[in-house]
Amino acid sequence: MKLALIHDYLIQDGGAERVLRVLQDIWPEAPTFALLYDRDRAHPAFRSRDIRTSFLQSLPFATKCYQWLLPLMPAAVERLDLSGFDVVLSSSSAFAKGVLTKPGTLHIAYCHTPTRYLWNDTVSYVNELRVPKPVRATLPLFLPTLRLWDRLSADRADFMVANSKTVQERIRKYYRRESDLIHPPVDVRDYFISPRVDDYYLAGGRLVSYKRFDLVVAAFNKLGIPLKIFGDGPEETKLRAMAKPNVEFLGRVSETDKAELYARAIAFIHPQEEDFGITAIEAMASGRPVIAYPCGGALETILPGVTGTFFEEQTWENLAHTIIRFSPEQFQPERIRTHAMQFSTETFKEKIKTYAERRWNEFTHAGQRRLFH
């Protein structure tokens, strides 16, 4: 079967882009279609791949001001020509699932989440956009139309795969359809258990508002305990301004340095609601327990008392109280790491490849039955 991949846009390096890189490893000959591609901001691994972009790529400042182009994105994805492929596998949390395919083409949509800013995070998304005020004021006028298009586009995929049970529930609620479940890949073999644990707690990832790093900084400001935060993002300046000297910002770190940070931390702090939560899995692959807010993917991946613990209220006070009572010695690093291994990249590769081949066989056999009947 001749397969093509399609992703929303390649302008950052997050969890969805990690999934895409693994899909490219499974099908190295498959071209990758995307609305936009920023060579400098995307992961370097994409530079050696066949990346094909939409007409938006030719617009001035498109990759720098892509939020301004939201009203044009449905038309852009529908104009991508995937007519020469047997199977299209979309990796999407927004527009890629809306690609148009011919009757003889199988479309499998791997859904990271229904589009956040159209369904469950609309108000906060608009308020936090770093765009000129006239753009921010105008954008909400387009969201109802985009929401309607998003709902209709979800019906275009022949099969939909969710990355977690949380996302399955959102797909059922917003798109009114069922989906299969395949957890995303985590490079658990890149992490290790350290014989030495240092005196700091760890948090990290993209520093954006919904991840609630403000709660973590506020809690550790009061506790005075060392905290290290890796990653960068639009909230970094604000977080640095509110942090006391016991909170250290590391910026973007190498994979090697990140593995060291995980392995020697007392515990990893996971204060946000995630669709899945790859950083929590990375911490557990390092044998370290996770202190998490009990919602979203954390409920699927963290075993209370075995691989971590929960703080019940999403406030800095409740987080601080949980840290005060936290006993890291009760956790067994080997047991934590064993639990994390079920989310390995190898497991994902096997599951998604088998799934695509099975659905293709079913699709072609169904077509043959229709032809002869």
Tab-separated table of C-alpha atoms in Angstrom:
chain	number	residue	atom	x	y	z
A	1	MET	CA	0.000	0.000	0.000
A	2	LYS	CA	1.186	3.527	-0.813
A	3	LEU	CA	0.872	5.657	2.316
A	4	ALA	CA	1.058	9.389	3.043
A	5	LEU	CA	1.268	11.172	6.375
A	6	ILE	CA	-0.358	14.516	7.131
A	7	HIS	CA	0.236	16.719	10.176
A	8	ASP	CA	-1.331	20.049	11.163
A	9	TYR	CA	1.806	22.197	11.019
A	10	LEU	CA	5.486	21.818	11.851
A	11	ILE	CA	6.281	25.005	13.740
A	12	GLN	CA	7.174	23.652	17.190
A	13	ASP	CA	8.535	20.512	18.816
A	14	GLY	CA	5.896	19.005	21.089
A	15	GLY	CA	4.342	15.636	21.813
A	16	ALA	CA	2.372	15.506	18.561
A	17	GLU	CA	5.561	16.061	16.580
A	18	ARG	CA	7.244	13.217	18.457
A	19	VAL	CA	4.445	10.929	17.311
A	20	LEU	CA	4.917	12.104	13.732
A	21	ARG	CA	8.657	11.347	13.839
A	22	VAL	CA	7.896	7.782	14.914
A	23	LEU	CA	5.323	7.408	12.133
A	24	GLN	CA	7.986	8.576	9.689
A	25	ASP	CA	10.337	5.910	11.049
A	26	ILE	CA	7.703	3.220	10.458
A	27	TRP	CA	6.994	4.420	6.908
A	28	PRO	CA	10.238	6.160	5.811
A	29	GLU	CA	9.168	6.393	2.162
A	30	ALA	CA	5.912	8.184	2.969
A	31	PRO	CA	5.816	11.938	2.262
A	32	THR	CA	4.553	14.197	5.039
A	33	PHE	CA	2.018	16.888	4.194
A	34	ALA	CA	1.626	19.889	6.500
A	35	LEU	CA	-0.028	23.276	6.342
A	36	LEU	CA	3.188	25.035	7.383
A	37	TYR	CA	6.787	24.077	8.065
A	38	ASP	CA	9.308	26.211	9.959
A	39	ARG	CA	12.684	24.575	9.413
A	40	ASP	CA	14.314	26.488	12.267
A	41	ARG	CA	11.673	25.886	14.947
A	42	ALA	CA	10.721	22.307	14.091
A	43	HIS	CA	12.816	19.311	15.142
A	44	PRO	CA	15.994	18.869	13.043
A	45	ALA	CA	14.922	15.306	12.154
A	46	PHE	CA	12.314	16.722	9.775
A	47	ARG	CA	15.000	18.295	7.586
A	48	SER	CA	15.820	14.943	6.012
A	49	ARG	CA	12.166	14.082	5.319
A	50	ASP	CA	9.940	14.749	2.320
A	51	ILE	CA	7.810	17.621	3.679
A	52	ARG	CA	5.100	19.041	1.397
A	53	THR	CA	3.300	22.198	2.498
A	54	SER	CA	0.096	24.043	1.589
A	55	PHE	CA	-0.308	27.371	-0.208
A	56	LEU	CA	-0.108	29.083	3.201
A	57	GLN	CA	3.651	28.476	3.218
A	58	SER	CA	4.137	31.126	0.518
A	59	LEU	CA	2.372	33.874	2.469
A	60	PRO	CA	4.610	36.511	4.116
A	61	PHE	CA	5.407	35.775	7.769
A	62	ALA	CA	3.118	32.716	7.686
A	63	THR	CA	5.178	30.560	10.059
A	64	LYS	CA	5.726	33.435	12.504
A	65	CYS	CA	2.100	34.606	12.615
A	66	TYR	CA	0.274	31.365	11.899
A	67	GLN	CA	-2.543	32.112	14.374
A	68	TRP	CA	-3.632	34.950	12.080
A	69	LEU	CA	-4.227	32.387	9.332
A	70	LEU	CA	-6.735	30.177	11.166
A	71	PRO	CA	-9.688	31.169	8.938
A	72	LEU	CA	-7.718	30.037	5.869
A	73	MET	CA	-6.589	26.683	7.217
A	74	PRO	CA	-9.676	24.602	6.314
A	75	ALA	CA	-9.357	25.673	2.671
A	76	ALA	CA	-5.602	25.043	2.763
A	77	VAL	CA	-5.919	21.471	4.028
A	78	GLU	CA	-8.698	20.686	1.541
A	79	ARG	CA	-6.485	21.816	-1.348
A	80	LEU	CA	-3.725	19.332	-0.514
A	81	ASP	CA	-3.595	16.666	-3.219
A	82	LEU	CA	-3.424	13.154	-1.745
A	83	SER	CA	-5.147	11.449	-4.649
A	84	GLY	CA	-2.191	9.195	-5.443
A	85	PHE	CA	-2.181	7.310	-2.140
A	86	ASP	CA	-3.883	4.149	-0.911
A	87	VAL	CA	-3.736	5.114	2.773
A	88	VAL	CA	-3.612	8.525	4.436
A	89	LEU	CA	-2.650	8.616	8.103
A	90	SER	CA	-3.320	11.988	9.698
A	91	SER	CA	-1.710	13.134	12.931
A	92	SER	CA	-4.008	15.849	14.145
A	93	SER	CA	-5.344	18.006	16.928
A	94	ALA	CA	-6.816	20.510	14.499
A	95	PHE	CA	-6.965	20.545	10.700
A	96	ALA	CA	-5.146	17.527	9.249
A	97	LYS	CA	-8.073	15.159	9.812
A	98	GLY	CA	-10.119	17.331	7.416
A	99	VAL	CA	-8.090	16.400	4.335
A	100	LEU	CA	-10.158	15.270	1.351
A	101	THR	CA	-9.528	11.739	0.076
A	102	LYS	CA	-10.946	9.733	-2.804
A	103	PRO	CA	-13.408	6.839	-2.287
A	104	GLY	CA	-10.655	4.269	-2.819
A	105	THR	CA	-8.344	5.836	-0.231
A	106	LEU	CA	-8.379	4.745	3.402
A	107	HIS	CA	-8.060	7.594	5.894
A	108	ILE	CA	-6.992	6.799	9.462
A	109	ALA	CA	-6.946	9.783	11.827
A	110	TYR	CA	-4.689	9.631	14.887
A	111	CYS	CA	-6.298	12.223	17.156
A	112	HIS	CA	-4.177	13.888	19.832
A	113	THR	CA	-7.282	15.729	21.029
A	114	PRO	CA	-10.324	17.484	19.555
A	115	THR	CA	-9.213	21.034	18.784
A	116	ARG	CA	-8.769	22.683	22.181
A	117	TYR	CA	-9.454	26.272	21.183
A	118	LEU	CA	-12.675	25.299	19.421
A	119	TRP	CA	-14.213	23.158	22.145
A	120	ASN	CA	-12.955	23.169	25.719
A	121	ASP	CA	-10.389	26.019	25.893
A	122	THR	CA	-11.899	28.684	23.640
A	123	VAL	CA	-11.956	31.625	26.062
A	124	SER	CA	-8.481	31.095	27.515
A	125	TYR	CA	-6.989	30.508	24.067
A	126	VAL	CA	-8.239	33.813	22.681
A	127	ASN	CA	-7.313	35.784	25.809
A	128	GLU	CA	-3.755	34.438	25.840
A	129	LEU	CA	-2.939	34.837	22.150
A	130	ARG	CA	0.161	36.971	21.617
A	131	VAL	CA	-1.223	38.853	18.635
A	132	PRO	CA	-2.225	42.487	18.048
A	133	LYS	CA	-5.453	43.518	19.755
A	134	PRO	CA	-7.406	43.945	16.485
A	135	VAL	CA	-6.582	40.347	15.545
A	136	ARG	CA	-7.565	39.081	19.003
A	137	ALA	CA	-10.834	41.005	18.804
A	138	THR	CA	-11.663	39.680	15.333
A	139	LEU	CA	-10.698	36.040	15.770
A	140	PRO	CA	-13.736	35.005	17.907
A	141	LEU	CA	-15.967	35.944	14.977
A	142	PHE	CA	-14.452	33.102	12.947
A	143	LEU	CA	-14.520	30.419	15.668
A	144	PRO	CA	-18.184	29.329	15.223
A	145	THR	CA	-17.541	28.658	11.527
A	146	LEU	CA	-14.286	26.832	12.319
A	147	ARG	CA	-16.105	24.807	14.980
A	148	LEU	CA	-18.729	23.698	12.461
A	149	TRP	CA	-16.034	22.769	9.933
A	150	ASP	CA	-14.107	20.865	12.608
A	151	ARG	CA	-17.172	18.843	13.561
A	152	LEU	CA	-17.933	17.957	9.940
A	153	SER	CA	-14.296	17.199	9.121
A	154	ALA	CA	-14.152	14.601	11.893
A	155	ASP	CA	-16.545	12.475	9.817
A	156	ARG	CA	-14.109	12.335	6.893
A	157	ALA	CA	-11.785	9.794	8.504
A	158	ASP	CA	-12.744	6.168	7.939
A	159	PHE	CA	-11.306	5.262	11.327
A	160	MET	CA	-10.239	7.405	14.241
A	161	VAL	CA	-7.612	6.480	16.832
A	162	ALA	CA	-7.347	8.308	20.186
A	163	ASN	CA	-4.129	8.650	22.155
A	164	SER	CA	-5.854	8.133	25.527
A	165	LYS	CA	-9.163	7.271	27.146
A	166	THR	CA	-9.560	10.966	27.968
A	167	VAL	CA	-9.367	11.846	24.276
A	168	GLN	CA	-11.743	8.988	23.449
A	169	GLU	CA	-14.320	10.627	25.711
A	170	ARG	CA	-13.783	14.011	24.080
A	171	ILE	CA	-14.147	12.491	20.613
A	172	ARG	CA	-17.405	10.890	21.723
A	173	LYS	CA	-18.687	14.164	23.199
A	174	TYR	CA	-17.645	16.641	20.493
A	175	TYR	CA	-17.558	14.493	17.340
A	176	ARG	CA	-20.255	11.947	18.256
A	177	ARG	CA	-18.227	8.995	17.032
A	178	GLU	CA	-16.282	6.070	18.449
A	179	SER	CA	-12.518	5.639	18.260
A	180	ASP	CA	-9.869	3.029	18.938
A	181	LEU	CA	-7.117	3.510	21.522
A	182	ILE	CA	-3.357	3.437	20.956
A	183	HIS	CA	-1.211	5.303	23.478
A	184	PRO	CA	1.497	7.542	21.971
A	185	PRO	CA	5.164	6.491	21.911
A	186	VAL	CA	7.612	7.418	24.655
A	187	ASP	CA	11.360	6.816	24.310
A	188	VAL	CA	11.483	5.053	27.673
A	189	ARG	CA	14.763	3.296	26.835
A	190	ASP	CA	16.531	6.673	26.783
A	191	TYR	CA	15.997	6.998	30.531
A	192	PHE	CA	17.658	5.228	33.443
A	193	ILE	CA	17.579	4.750	37.209
A	194	SER	CA	20.323	6.665	39.002
A	195	PRO	CA	22.070	5.236	42.069
A	196	ARG	CA	22.035	8.770	43.489
A	197	VAL	CA	19.054	11.054	44.069
A	198	ASP	CA	19.719	14.756	44.676
A	199	ASP	CA	17.776	17.259	46.770
A	200	TYR	CA	15.562	18.894	44.107
A	201	TYR	CA	12.115	18.385	42.639
A	202	LEU	CA	11.615	18.660	38.883
A	203	ALA	CA	8.988	20.049	36.513
A	204	GLY	CA	9.150	20.846	32.840
A	205	GLY	CA	7.838	20.867	29.310
A	206	ARG	CA	6.481	23.681	27.154
A	207	LEU	CA	5.967	26.688	29.409
A	208	VAL	CA	2.390	27.537	28.427
A	209	SER	CA	-0.422	28.667	30.673
A	210	TYR	CA	-2.625	25.552	30.688
A	211	LYS	CA	0.216	23.448	32.081
A	212	ARG	CA	-0.086	25.452	35.341
A	213	PHE	CA	3.588	25.868	36.169
A	214	ASP	CA	2.461	28.965	38.070
A	215	LEU	CA	1.042	26.651	40.749
A	216	VAL	CA	4.355	24.839	41.043
A	217	VAL	CA	6.384	28.041	41.322
A	218	ALA	CA	3.981	29.472	43.919
A	219	ALA	CA	4.118	26.283	45.998
A	220	PHE	CA	7.913	26.097	45.983
A	221	ASN	CA	8.197	29.817	46.702
A	222	LYS	CA	6.421	29.091	49.978
A	223	LEU	CA	8.234	25.832	50.717
A	224	GLY	CA	11.738	27.111	49.938
A	225	ILE	CA	12.683	23.668	48.570
A	226	PRO	CA	14.890	23.467	45.447
A	227	LEU	CA	12.922	23.152	42.203
A	228	LYS	CA	14.322	22.843	38.676
A	229	ILE	CA	12.184	23.622	35.620
A	230	PHE	CA	13.261	22.671	32.098
A	231	GLY	CA	11.737	23.925	28.862
A	232	ASP	CA	10.757	27.262	27.392
A	233	GLY	CA	7.642	28.974	26.115
A	234	PRO	CA	5.485	32.106	26.282
A	235	GLU	CA	5.018	31.874	30.075
A	236	GLU	CA	8.741	31.787	30.861
A	237	THR	CA	9.172	35.522	31.502
A	238	LYS	CA	6.162	35.633	33.812
A	239	LEU	CA	7.279	32.537	35.728
A	240	ARG	CA	10.833	33.798	36.146
A	241	ALA	CA	9.528	37.099	37.500
A	242	MET	CA	7.456	35.417	40.202
A	243	ALA	CA	10.052	32.790	41.215
A	244	LYS	CA	12.294	32.987	44.275
A	245	PRO	CA	15.981	31.922	44.224
A	246	ASN	CA	15.198	28.290	45.116
A	247	VAL	CA	13.476	27.905	41.723
A	248	GLU	CA	15.933	27.376	38.845
A	249	PHE	CA	14.950	27.708	35.166
A	250	LEU	CA	17.088	25.605	32.835
A	251	GLY	CA	15.606	26.531	29.454
A	252	ARG	CA	15.684	23.957	26.667
A	253	VAL	CA	17.946	21.060	27.603
A	254	SER	CA	19.444	18.214	25.591
A	255	GLU	CA	17.907	14.754	25.796
A	256	THR	CA	20.990	13.563	27.704
A	257	ASP	CA	20.724	16.346	30.263
A	258	LYS	CA	16.984	15.799	30.609
A	259	ALA	CA	17.529	12.112	31.394
A	260	GLU	CA	20.014	13.109	34.126
A	261	LEU	CA	17.554	15.607	35.566
A	262	TYR	CA	14.772	13.031	35.748
A	263	ALA	CA	16.976	10.331	37.242
A	264	ARG	CA	18.275	12.441	40.134
A	265	ALA	CA	15.068	14.288	41.066
A	266	ILE	CA	13.183	13.473	44.241
A	267	ALA	CA	9.969	13.477	42.224
A	268	PHE	CA	8.454	15.005	39.088
A	269	ILE	CA	5.636	17.558	39.444
A	270	HIS	CA	2.788	17.245	36.927
A	271	PRO	CA	0.193	19.928	37.799
A	272	GLN	CA	-1.805	20.122	34.558
A	273	GLU	CA	-4.518	18.291	32.694
A	274	GLU	CA	-2.929	16.542	29.721
A	275	ASP	CA	-4.444	14.454	26.982
A	276	PHE	CA	-1.806	11.833	27.791
A	277	GLY	CA	1.282	13.310	29.487
A	278	ILE	CA	4.599	12.180	28.011
A	279	THR	CA	6.812	13.942	30.573
A	280	ALA	CA	5.201	11.954	33.394
A	281	ILE	CA	6.044	8.713	31.558
A	282	GLU	CA	9.638	9.882	31.028
A	283	ALA	CA	9.964	10.542	34.759
A	284	MET	CA	8.593	7.100	35.597
A	285	ALA	CA	10.958	5.512	33.059
A	286	SER	CA	13.704	7.072	35.194
A	287	GLY	CA	12.322	5.314	38.256
A	288	ARG	CA	11.081	8.531	39.836
A	289	PRO	CA	7.587	9.005	41.306
A	290	VAL	CA	5.204	11.636	39.939
A	291	ILE	CA	3.125	14.090	41.956
A	292	ALA	CA	0.175	14.852	39.676
A	293	TYR	CA	-3.209	16.500	39.482
A	294	PRO	CA	-5.685	13.609	39.018
A	295	CYS	CA	-7.276	14.314	35.656
A	296	GLY	CA	-6.764	13.527	31.988
A	297	GLY	CA	-4.015	11.132	31.006
A	298	ALA	CA	-2.534	11.060	34.521
A	299	LEU	CA	-5.438	8.858	35.628
A	300	GLU	CA	-4.421	6.276	32.999
A	301	THR	CA	-0.667	6.294	33.525
A	302	ILE	CA	-0.023	6.926	37.228
A	303	LEU	CA	-0.749	4.306	39.874
A	304	PRO	CA	-1.267	6.014	43.278
A	305	GLY	CA	1.081	4.608	45.905
A	306	VAL	CA	3.018	2.660	43.261
A	307	THR	CA	4.325	5.122	40.661
A	308	GLY	CA	3.290	8.406	42.263
A	309	THR	CA	0.654	10.292	44.176
A	310	PHE	CA	-2.112	12.805	43.464
A	311	PHE	CA	-2.913	16.232	44.881
A	312	GLU	CA	-6.673	16.670	44.826
A	313	GLU	CA	-7.160	20.422	44.267
A	314	GLN	CA	-5.456	22.392	41.498
A	315	THR	CA	-4.144	25.047	43.878
A	316	TRP	CA	-0.652	25.848	45.043
A	317	GLU	CA	-1.763	25.351	48.653
A	318	ASN	CA	-2.913	21.777	48.036
A	319	LEU	CA	0.206	20.995	46.012
A	320	ALA	CA	2.440	22.383	48.771
A	321	HIS	CA	0.584	20.352	51.397
A	322	THR	CA	1.037	17.179	49.297
A	323	ILE	CA	4.767	17.823	48.928
A	324	ILE	CA	5.164	18.344	52.685
A	325	ARG	CA	3.572	14.917	53.308
A	326	PHE	CA	5.370	13.201	50.400
A	327	SER	CA	7.634	10.251	51.281
A	328	PRO	CA	9.838	9.309	48.294
A	329	GLU	CA	11.357	6.336	50.125
A	330	GLN	CA	8.063	4.424	49.895
A	331	PHE	CA	8.450	4.057	46.125
A	332	GLN	CA	10.467	1.363	44.348
A	333	PRO	CA	12.322	2.758	41.291
A	334	GLU	CA	12.468	-0.573	39.457
A	335	ARG	CA	8.752	-1.103	39.833
A	336	ILE	CA	8.044	2.429	38.593
A	337	ARG	CA	10.250	1.910	35.538
A	338	THR	CA	8.647	-1.460	34.754
A	339	HIS	CA	5.237	0.221	34.688
A	340	ALA	CA	6.502	2.901	32.278
A	341	MET	CA	7.876	0.354	29.797
A	342	GLN	CA	4.384	-0.501	28.521
A	343	PHE	CA	4.305	2.932	26.811
A	344	SER	CA	7.489	2.346	24.799
A	345	THR	CA	8.094	3.487	21.245
A	346	GLU	CA	8.498	-0.141	20.181
A	347	THR	CA	5.037	-1.005	21.513
A	348	PHE	CA	3.504	1.950	19.677
A	349	LYS	CA	5.219	1.036	16.401
A	350	GLU	CA	3.943	-2.521	16.552
A	351	LYS	CA	0.385	-1.474	17.427
A	352	ILE	CA	-0.046	1.329	14.880
A	353	LYS	CA	1.555	-0.641	12.037
A	354	THR	CA	-0.598	-3.691	12.732
A	355	TYR	CA	-3.671	-1.476	13.042
A	356	ALA	CA	-3.062	0.279	9.692
A	357	GLU	CA	-2.453	-3.002	7.866
A	358	ARG	CA	-5.561	-4.608	9.387
A	359	ARG	CA	-7.779	-1.655	8.522
A	360	TRP	CA	-6.376	-1.579	4.971
A	361	ASN	CA	-7.175	-5.270	4.490
A	362	GLU	CA	-10.706	-4.736	5.805
A	363	PHE	CA	-11.122	-1.661	3.611
A	364	THR	CA	-10.017	-3.390	0.403
A	365	HIS	CA	-12.084	-6.515	1.090
A	366	ALA	CA	-15.152	-4.385	1.757
A	367	GLY	CA	-14.549	-2.595	-1.553
A	368	GLN	CA	-14.326	-5.885	-3.408
A	369	ARG	CA	-17.605	-7.052	-1.888
A	370	ARG	CA	-19.337	-3.847	-2.963
A	371	LEU	CA	-17.896	-4.254	-6.487
A	372	PHE	CA	-19.295	-7.758	-6.974
A	373	HIS	CA	-22.622	-7.180	-5.294
